[in-house]
Coordinates of C-alpha atoms and ligand atoms in Angstrom, one line a residue:
M762 CA -28.2 -40.0 -106.7
F763 CA -25.6 -38.3 -106.6
I764 CA -23.6 -40.5 -109.0
F765 CA -26.9 -40.9 -111.3
R766 CA -26.2 -36.8 -111.9
C767 CA -22.5 -37.7 -112.4
I768 CA -23.4 -39.3 -115.2
L769 CA -26.0 -37.3 -116.7
F770 CA -23.6 -34.4 -116.2
T771 CA -20.4 -36.6 -118.2
N772 CA -22.8 -37.3 -120.7
L773 CA -24.1 -33.3 -121.6
I774 CA -20.1 -32.5 -121.6
L775 CA -19.9 -35.4 -124.1
I776 CA -22.6 -34.2 -125.8
S777 CA -21.1 -31.4 -126.3
F778 CA -17.6 -32.6 -128.3
N779 CA -20.0 -34.3 -130.7
G780 CA -22.9 -31.8 -131.3
Y781 CA -22.7 -27.8 -132.5
K782 CA -20.0 -25.9 -131.6
S783 CA -20.7 -22.6 -130.2
E784 CA -19.6 -19.4 -132.1
E785 CA -17.1 -17.3 -130.5
Y786 CA -18.8 -13.3 -129.9
C787 CA -16.8 -10.2 -129.8
Y788 CA -19.0 -7.7 -130.0
D789 CA -16.8 -4.2 -129.0
K790 CA -16.0 -2.9 -132.5
N791 CA -13.3 0.0 -130.8
S792 CA -11.2 -2.6 -128.4
Q793 CA -9.8 -6.1 -128.6
C794 CA -11.8 -8.4 -128.4
K795 CA -9.4 -10.5 -125.6
D796 CA -9.9 -8.1 -123.2
K797 CA -14.0 -8.3 -123.6
K798 CA -15.3 -9.6 -120.1
I799 CA -17.9 -12.4 -121.2
R800 CA -21.0 -12.7 -119.7
Y801 CA -24.1 -15.1 -119.5
L802 CA -27.2 -14.6 -118.5
F803 CA -29.5 -17.6 -117.7
Y804 CA -32.6 -17.7 -117.3
D805 CA -35.7 -20.3 -116.0
V806 CA -39.7 -20.6 -116.6
N807 CA -42.0 -21.0 -113.5
P808 CA -41.1 -24.9 -113.4
P809 CA -45.4 -25.9 -114.7
E810 CA -45.5 -24.4 -117.7
G811 CA -45.5 -25.9 -121.2
F812 CA -43.1 -26.3 -124.6
N813 CA -45.0 -24.0 -125.9
L814 CA -45.3 -21.2 -123.8
R815 CA -41.4 -21.7 -122.9
R816 CA -40.9 -20.9 -126.5
D817 CA -42.4 -17.5 -125.7
V818 CA -40.5 -16.7 -122.5
Y819 CA -37.5 -17.1 -124.7
M820 CA -38.7 -14.6 -127.5
R821 CA -38.9 -12.1 -124.4
M822 CA -35.3 -13.1 -123.3
A823 CA -34.2 -13.2 -127.0
V824 CA -35.3 -9.8 -127.8
L825 CA -33.8 -8.7 -124.4
A826 CA -30.1 -10.3 -125.4
Y827 CA -30.8 -9.0 -129.4
K828 CA -30.7 -5.3 -127.7
L829 CA -27.9 -5.7 -125.5
H830 CA -26.1 -7.0 -128.2
N831 CA -27.0 -4.9 -130.9
L832 CA -27.7 -1.5 -129.3
R833 CA -25.7 -1.8 -126.2
P834 CA -21.5 0.1 -126.8
D835 CA -20.3 -0.8 -123.2
N836 CA -19.8 -3.8 -121.0
L837 CA -23.7 -5.0 -121.9
N838 CA -23.3 -6.3 -125.3
S839 CA -21.2 -8.8 -124.6
F840 CA -23.7 -11.6 -123.1
K841 CA -24.0 -14.2 -123.9
L842 CA -27.6 -16.1 -123.4
V843 CA -28.1 -19.3 -122.2
L844 CA -30.1 -21.7 -122.9
P845 CA -32.3 -23.2 -120.4
P846 CA -32.1 -27.2 -121.5
W847 CA -35.3 -29.0 -122.2
S848 CA -35.6 -31.2 -118.7
H849 CA -38.5 -31.8 -116.2
L850 CA -41.8 -30.5 -118.2
V851 CA -44.6 -31.1 -116.5
H852 CA -46.4 -32.9 -119.9
W853 CA -43.5 -34.8 -120.7
D854 CA -42.0 -38.0 -119.9
F855 CA -39.0 -37.8 -118.3
S856 CA -38.4 -41.5 -116.9
Q857 CA -36.1 -42.0 -119.9
F858 CA -32.6 -40.7 -120.4
P859 CA -31.4 -38.5 -120.9
E860 CA -33.0 -35.6 -118.4
Y861 CA -31.3 -33.0 -120.2
I862 CA -32.2 -32.0 -123.9
P863 CA -30.3 -29.3 -125.4
W864 CA -32.0 -26.4 -127.6
S865 CA -30.7 -27.8 -130.9
Y866 CA -32.8 -31.3 -130.8
Y867 CA -35.6 -28.7 -131.4
F868 CA -35.0 -26.1 -132.9
D869 CA -32.0 -24.9 -135.1
L870 CA -29.3 -23.2 -133.9
S871 CA -27.3 -21.4 -136.4
S872 CA -31.2 -19.6 -136.9
L873 CA -31.5 -18.4 -133.3
K874 CA -27.9 -17.7 -133.7
N875 CA -28.6 -15.3 -136.3
F876 CA -31.2 -12.8 -134.6
A877 CA -29.1 -13.0 -130.4
P878 CA -26.1 -14.4 -128.8
V879 CA -27.7 -17.3 -127.8
I880 CA -25.6 -20.7 -126.5
E881 CA -26.3 -24.3 -124.7
M882 CA -25.9 -25.8 -121.4
Y883 CA -23.2 -27.5 -122.4
D884 CA -21.5 -24.1 -124.0
F885 CA -21.6 -23.1 -121.0
F886 CA -19.7 -25.5 -119.3
N887 CA -17.2 -25.6 -121.9
E888 CA -16.9 -22.0 -121.5
Y889 CA -16.7 -21.0 -118.0
K890 CA -13.5 -21.2 -115.9
N891 CA -15.2 -24.4 -113.5
K892 CA -17.8 -26.1 -114.7
Y893 CA -17.8 -28.4 -111.8
S894 CA -19.4 -26.0 -109.6
V895 CA -20.5 -22.7 -110.8
I896 CA -22.2 -20.0 -108.6
I897 CA -24.5 -17.7 -110.0
E898 CA -23.1 -14.2 -109.2
E899 CA -26.4 -12.3 -109.0
T900 CA -30.1 -14.3 -108.9
Y901 CA -33.2 -12.7 -109.5
I902 CA -36.2 -14.8 -108.4
L903 CA -39.3 -12.2 -110.6
Q904 CA -42.5 -11.8 -109.0
H905 CA -45.9 -9.7 -109.1
F906 CA -45.6 -6.8 -106.9
E907 CA -48.4 -7.6 -104.6
D908 CA -50.3 -4.2 -104.6
M909 CA -51.0 -3.8 -108.4
F910 CA -53.8 -4.9 -108.7
E911 CA -55.5 -3.5 -105.4
S912 CA -53.2 0.3 -106.6
G913 CA -54.1 0.0 -110.3
N914 CA -50.7 1.0 -110.2
F915 CA -49.0 -1.3 -113.8
E916 CA -47.0 1.5 -114.5
D917 CA -43.1 -0.3 -115.4
R918 CA -41.8 -0.6 -113.2
M919 CA -38.8 -3.1 -110.1
E920 CA -37.8 -3.0 -106.8
V921 CA -35.7 -5.7 -104.9
E922 CA -38.3 -6.8 -101.2
K923 CA -39.0 -9.4 -99.9
C924 CA -39.9 -12.7 -101.2
T925 CA -43.7 -13.2 -101.4
K926 CA -44.1 -17.1 -102.0
D927 CA -41.6 -19.7 -100.0
Y928 CA -39.7 -20.7 -103.3
K929 CA -36.0 -21.5 -104.0
P930 CA -34.5 -21.5 -107.5
L931 CA -33.6 -25.0 -108.9
F932 CA -30.8 -24.0 -110.6
F933 CA -32.4 -26.4 -113.8
H934 CA -31.9 -29.6 -111.3
Y935 CA -28.3 -28.8 -111.6
S936 CA -26.2 -30.7 -109.1
N937 CA -23.1 -28.0 -110.0
I938 CA -24.7 -24.5 -110.0
T939 CA -25.4 -22.8 -107.0
S940 CA -25.7 -18.7 -105.5
N941 CA -25.2 -17.0 -102.5
N942 CA -26.9 -14.5 -104.0
V943 CA -30.4 -14.5 -104.2
K944 CA -33.0 -11.6 -104.5
C945 CA -36.8 -11.3 -104.9
L946 CA -37.0 -8.9 -107.2
S947 CA -41.0 -7.7 -107.6
F948 CA -41.1 -6.7 -111.0
H949 CA -43.6 -5.3 -113.7
G950 CA -43.3 -4.1 -117.5
S951 CA -41.6 -5.9 -120.5
S952 CA -38.0 -7.9 -120.5
T953 CA -35.6 -5.1 -121.4
N954 CA -36.2 -3.3 -118.5
L955 CA -34.0 -5.8 -116.7
I956 CA -31.1 -3.4 -118.9
K957 CA -31.4 -1.2 -116.0
L958 CA -30.8 -3.8 -113.3
F959 CA -27.8 -4.7 -115.2
N960 CA -26.4 -1.2 -115.7
E961 CA -25.6 -1.4 -112.0
S962 CA -23.9 -5.1 -112.2
T963 CA -20.4 -5.7 -113.1
A964 CA -21.4 -9.2 -112.6
S965 CA -20.7 -12.4 -114.8
T966 CA -23.3 -14.5 -114.2
I967 CA -27.0 -13.5 -114.0
Y968 CA -29.8 -15.8 -113.6
I969 CA -33.2 -15.2 -113.8
D970 CA -36.1 -16.9 -112.4
H971 CA -39.7 -17.0 -113.5
A972 CA -38.4 -15.0 -116.6
E973 CA -42.2 -15.2 -117.3
V974 CA -43.0 -12.2 -114.9
A975 CA -41.6 -9.7 -117.5
L976 CA -43.6 -9.4 -120.9
H977 CA -43.0 -8.7 -124.7
E978 CA -41.3 -5.0 -124.9
M979 CA -44.2 -5.0 -127.9
F980 CA -46.1 -7.7 -128.3
G981 CA -46.2 -8.8 -132.4
N982 CA -43.9 -5.8 -133.5
K983 CA -40.9 -5.9 -136.4
I984 CA -39.2 -7.6 -133.7
Y985 CA -40.7 -10.3 -132.0
W986 CA -41.5 -11.4 -135.5
E987 CA -37.7 -11.6 -136.3
A988 CA -37.4 -13.9 -133.1
R989 CA -39.9 -15.6 -133.9
R990 CA -38.8 -15.9 -137.6
S991 CA -35.4 -17.4 -136.8
M992 CA -36.7 -19.7 -134.3
R993 CA -36.8 -22.7 -137.3
F994 CA -37.0 -26.1 -136.8
N995 CA -34.5 -28.3 -136.3
K996 CA -33.6 -30.1 -139.9
E997 CA -34.8 -33.6 -139.2
L998 CA -37.6 -33.4 -137.8
V999 CA -38.4 -30.6 -140.2
K1000 CA -37.8 -33.8 -143.3
I1001 CA -39.5 -36.3 -141.1
A1002 CA -42.4 -33.9 -141.1
N1003 CA -42.1 -33.5 -145.2
D1004 CA -42.1 -36.9 -145.5
F1005 CA -44.8 -37.5 -143.7
R1006 CA -46.7 -34.2 -145.7
K1007 CA -45.6 -36.5 -148.6
D1008 CA -46.7 -40.4 -148.3
F1009 CA -49.9 -39.8 -146.6
L1010 CA -51.5 -35.9 -147.5
N1011 CA -50.2 -35.6 -151.0
S1012 CA -48.4 -32.3 -149.6
T1013 CA -45.2 -31.0 -151.0
D1014 CA -43.6 -27.4 -150.4
L1015 CA -43.9 -26.9 -154.4
S1016 CA -47.2 -28.2 -154.5
D1017 CA -48.5 -26.1 -151.8
L1018 CA -46.5 -22.4 -152.3
T1019 CA -45.1 -22.9 -149.0
T1020 CA -40.8 -22.7 -150.1
I1021 CA -39.4 -20.8 -147.9
P1022 CA -35.7 -18.6 -148.3
V1023 CA -32.7 -21.0 -146.4
D1024 CA -32.4 -17.6 -144.2
W1025 CA -35.2 -16.2 -141.9
R1026 CA -33.7 -13.6 -142.7
D1027 CA -34.1 -13.3 -146.1
E1028 CA -38.3 -14.1 -145.8
K1029 CA -40.4 -11.5 -147.7
P1030 CA -44.1 -10.5 -147.0
N1031 CA -46.6 -13.1 -149.0
R1032 CA -50.4 -14.1 -148.8
N1033 CA -50.2 -16.8 -151.7
A1034 CA -49.7 -19.9 -149.7
K1035 CA -51.6 -22.7 -150.7
G1036 CA -51.6 -25.6 -147.5
G1037 CA -52.2 -29.5 -149.3
P1038 CA -55.4 -30.5 -149.1
Y1039 CA -56.2 -31.8 -145.7
L1040 CA -57.7 -29.9 -143.4
S1041 CA -55.9 -30.0 -139.8
V1042 CA -56.7 -29.5 -135.9
H1043 CA -55.0 -29.0 -133.6
M1044 CA -57.4 -31.3 -130.1
R1045 CA -56.1 -30.6 -126.9
R1046 CA -57.6 -32.5 -124.1
K1047 CA -55.8 -34.2 -121.5
D1048 CA -55.7 -31.0 -118.1
F1049 CA -58.3 -28.5 -120.7
V1050 CA -61.0 -31.6 -120.5
K1051 CA -61.3 -31.0 -116.4
S1052 CA -59.7 -27.2 -116.1
R1053 CA -61.8 -25.9 -119.0
P1054 CA -65.1 -28.6 -119.9
Q1055 CA -67.5 -25.4 -120.6
E1056 CA -64.6 -24.8 -123.4
T1057 CA -63.5 -28.0 -124.4
P1058 CA -65.8 -30.1 -127.0
S1059 CA -67.2 -33.1 -126.2
L1060 CA -65.5 -35.9 -129.4
K1061 CA -68.7 -36.0 -130.7
N1062 CA -69.1 -32.3 -130.8
V1063 CA -65.3 -32.3 -132.4
S1064 CA -66.0 -34.8 -135.3
E1065 CA -69.1 -32.3 -136.2
Q1066 CA -67.3 -29.8 -136.8
I1067 CA -64.2 -31.5 -138.3
K1068 CA -66.7 -33.6 -141.2
K1069 CA -69.1 -30.5 -141.3
T1070 CA -65.9 -28.0 -142.4
L1071 CA -64.2 -30.8 -145.0
D1072 CA -67.4 -30.9 -146.9
K1073 CA -66.9 -26.8 -146.9
L1074 CA -63.9 -26.9 -148.3
K1075 CA -64.3 -30.2 -150.5
L1076 CA -61.8 -32.0 -148.8
D1077 CA -61.8 -35.6 -147.6
A1078 CA -59.2 -35.9 -145.6
V1079 CA -58.1 -34.2 -142.0
F1080 CA -54.7 -34.7 -139.7
I1081 CA -54.9 -34.7 -136.8
S1082 CA -52.6 -33.7 -133.9
T1083 CA -53.7 -33.7 -129.5
D1084 CA -52.3 -35.1 -126.7
A1085 CA -56.0 -37.3 -126.3
P1086 CA -55.5 -40.8 -125.3
D1087 CA -55.6 -43.4 -128.1
K1088 CA -58.7 -44.5 -126.3
E1089 CA -60.3 -40.6 -127.3
Y1090 CA -58.3 -41.2 -130.9
K1091 CA -60.1 -44.0 -131.9
T1092 CA -63.1 -42.3 -130.6
L1093 CA -62.7 -39.8 -132.9
V1094 CA -62.3 -41.8 -136.1
D1095 CA -65.2 -43.8 -135.4
L1096 CA -67.2 -40.6 -134.9
I1097 CA -65.7 -39.5 -138.5
G1098 CA -66.9 -42.2 -139.8
P1099 CA -65.6 -44.0 -143.3
K1100 CA -66.2 -41.6 -145.6
Y1101 CA -63.4 -39.6 -144.6
K1102 CA -59.2 -40.0 -144.4
V1103 CA -57.9 -39.8 -140.8
F1104 CA -54.6 -39.2 -140.2
K1105 CA -52.3 -38.9 -136.9
Y1106 CA -48.6 -39.1 -136.4
S1107 CA -47.1 -41.1 -134.1
G1108 CA -43.2 -41.7 -135.0
D1109 CA -41.2 -44.5 -134.8
K1110 CA -39.6 -46.1 -132.0
Y1111 CA -36.3 -44.1 -133.5
V1112 CA -38.0 -40.9 -133.7
K1113 CA -39.7 -41.4 -130.3
E1114 CA -36.3 -42.2 -128.4
K1115 CA -33.9 -39.9 -129.8
F1116 CA -36.8 -37.1 -129.7
K1117 CA -39.3 -37.8 -127.6
D1118 CA -42.3 -36.2 -126.6
G1119 CA -41.0 -32.4 -127.8
G1120 CA -39.8 -34.0 -131.6
I1121 CA -43.0 -35.7 -132.1
A1122 CA -45.4 -32.1 -131.1
I1123 CA -42.4 -30.3 -133.2
I1124 CA -44.0 -32.9 -136.6
D1125 CA -47.7 -32.3 -135.5
Q1126 CA -46.8 -28.6 -135.5
I1127 CA -45.6 -28.8 -138.5
I1128 CA -47.7 -31.1 -140.2
C1129 CA -50.9 -29.0 -139.2
S1130 CA -49.4 -25.9 -140.2
H1131 CA -48.9 -27.0 -143.5
A1132 CA -52.9 -27.1 -144.3
R1133 CA -54.5 -25.5 -146.5
Y1134 CA -56.7 -25.2 -143.4
F1135 CA -56.6 -25.1 -140.1
I1136 CA -58.8 -25.0 -136.2
G1137 CA -56.7 -25.1 -133.3
T1138 CA -57.7 -25.2 -129.1
Q1139 CA -59.2 -21.9 -127.5
E1140 CA -55.9 -20.3 -125.4
S1141 CA -53.5 -23.0 -126.1
T1142 CA -50.4 -22.0 -127.2
F1143 CA -49.7 -25.1 -128.9
S1144 CA -52.3 -24.1 -131.3
F1145 CA -50.9 -20.2 -130.8
R1146 CA -47.1 -21.3 -132.3
I1147 CA -49.0 -23.3 -135.5
Q1148 CA -50.9 -19.4 -136.3
E1149 CA -46.9 -18.0 -136.2
E1150 CA -46.4 -21.0 -138.4
R1151 CA -48.5 -19.9 -140.8
E1152 CA -48.1 -16.1 -140.4
I1153 CA -44.3 -17.3 -141.6
M1154 CA -45.2 -19.3 -144.5
G1155 CA -48.3 -16.4 -145.8
F1156 CA -51.4 -18.3 -145.6
P1157 CA -54.8 -16.3 -145.8
V1158 CA -55.4 -14.8 -142.6
K1159 CA -59.1 -17.0 -142.7
T1160 CA -57.4 -20.2 -142.9
T1161 CA -55.6 -19.9 -140.3
F1162 CA -57.0 -18.5 -137.2
N1163 CA -60.2 -20.8 -136.5
S1164 CA -60.5 -22.0 -132.9
L1165 CA -62.9 -25.5 -131.9
C1166 CA -66.6 -24.3 -130.9
N1167 CA -67.6 -25.4 -127.8
N1168 CA -70.4 -27.8 -126.4
D1169 CA -72.5 -24.3 -127.1
G1170 CA -71.4 -24.0 -130.0
I1171 CA -69.7 -21.2 -129.2
C1172 CA -67.6 -20.1 -132.0
R1173 CA -65.0 -17.3 -130.3
K1174 CA -62.1 -16.4 -132.9
P1175 CA -58.9 -16.3 -131.8
S1176 CA -56.7 -12.8 -131.1
Q1177 CA -55.7 -12.5 -135.5
W1178 CA -51.6 -11.7 -134.6
K1179 CA -50.5 -10.9 -138.4
I1180 CA -47.0 -11.3 -139.0
V1181 CA -45.1 -7.4 -139.4
Y1182 CA -42.0 -7.2 -141.1
Ligands
LIG115 O1 -47.6 -26.6 -125.1 P1 -48.6 -26.8 -124.6 O2 -48.0 -26.2 -122.7 O3 -49.4 -26.0 -124.5 O4 -49.5 -27.9 -124.1 P2 -51.0 -25.4 -123.6 C1 -48.4 -28.8 -123.1 C2 -47.8 -30.1 -123.8 O5 -49.1 -31.2 -124.0 C3 -47.1 -29.6 -125.1 C4 -48.5 -31.8 -125.5 O6 -45.8 -30.0 -124.9 C5 -47.6 -31.1 -125.6 O7 -46.3 -32.2 -124.8 N1 -49.2 -31.3 -126.3 C6 -50.6 -30.8 -126.6 C7 -49.2 -32.2 -127.9 N2 -51.1 -30.4 -127.2 C8 -50.5 -31.8 -128.4 C9 -50.8 -32.4 -129.8 O8 -51.5 -31.6 -130.8 N3 -49.8 -33.1 -130.3 C10 -48.5 -33.5 -129.2 N4 -48.0 -34.5 -130.0 N5 -49.2 -33.3 -128.1 C11 -51.1 -25.0 -121.1 C12 -50.3 -26.3 -120.3 O9 -51.0 -25.9 -122.7 O10 -52.0 -24.9 -120.9 C13 -49.8 -25.3 -119.2 O11 -48.8 -26.1 -120.6 C14 -51.7 -25.0 -119.1 O12 -49.2 -26.3 -118.1 C15 -51.9 -24.3 -120.0 O13 -51.8 -25.9 -117.9 C16 -54.0 -23.8 -118.7 O14 -51.2 -23.7 -124.0 O15 -52.6 -26.0 -125.1

């Protein structure tokens, strides 16, 4: 096991030589950069959480890093946010090497860096004085105040308290990272409130575990959307999705009016996107079938909703994005019948081996987001991220905020979080 971890670690370092090179950050406008002590902020998320909630937690931490970087004149502006590699996600198959996937495989790192000072984990290892033994100086496990619901005290507050759960930080499953200083921090409030904690610290490495406990400073405001817009996908994944759109769905950015500026900072408010001539549906199955039986429509029900919507829109093609097993997908195609064209992206050997489940998920999201009309799954963060993508491209609101109706025919509309500039 130890040897295996060493091999992984060596490979991770190798990726760093061939892959992305970190930019140097120097924030102090008045003094010499060399005098500045670089500080590293790590975070991690509750282990069972999936890809798209993790993307949301990233935004909370990125806004914190943005605020430290832009608004602090003191040594707090020398923090770099270290991106937790994608590993050990419960929904993904990690049986194949590599176990750790850098963020650049899924996102455009230079875009992220144009919002906040972020670095990959391998950049950290390259920069840090002793990458073979990293002892994090301060580790905080965030937890909810136990009395919050009984006392009804929902004020912003934080306090180091006894740990409410028997939980140990995983440090991303790296054997070369540990900490001798682990505290539980009962916390209620936004991620940017953590600045108070950093104010009282001189540590150069701080690790925030269960970062999902910290909330957005302001959900849906201008900074929220800047962080979100900076999350452009890896360019190769975008190209694969665009080729699929062109080859099978008669959809290109030019004809669909979905061309976006090269740099997210040049985007302007717009509601003119038209989308490709297809309906897209995100049909979440797997654990949702068991955990939300009332809300999750049967395949027959979904097929009827699809046919009805296609007829209403005068379209004959539907793109299905789903985590359903193949058998369920085939049943759905049969139920939809031969009158309509049904498409799904499966990924060839190259895409599956290089980008794994996360890459296929992103390609699915890109194709869904370019459709003339989108229907998602109630309360799925996978669907929320597609809705945001469509807001960024400028689709009319009514073509985006739609969810599959449940088996009782109740069609709850998702909350409309419209883009703000
Ligand atoms: O992204 P995600 O967390 O959203 O979904 P929810 C979990 C995983 O399911 C994703 C896969 O990372 C994908 O790997 N997946 C879901 C899909 N839908 C699709 C799809 O259409 N195409 C592809 N390719 N993959 C949360 C879970 O799921 O729901 C929590 O993360 C919990 O653990 C909660 O179960 C109830 O918000 O849908």
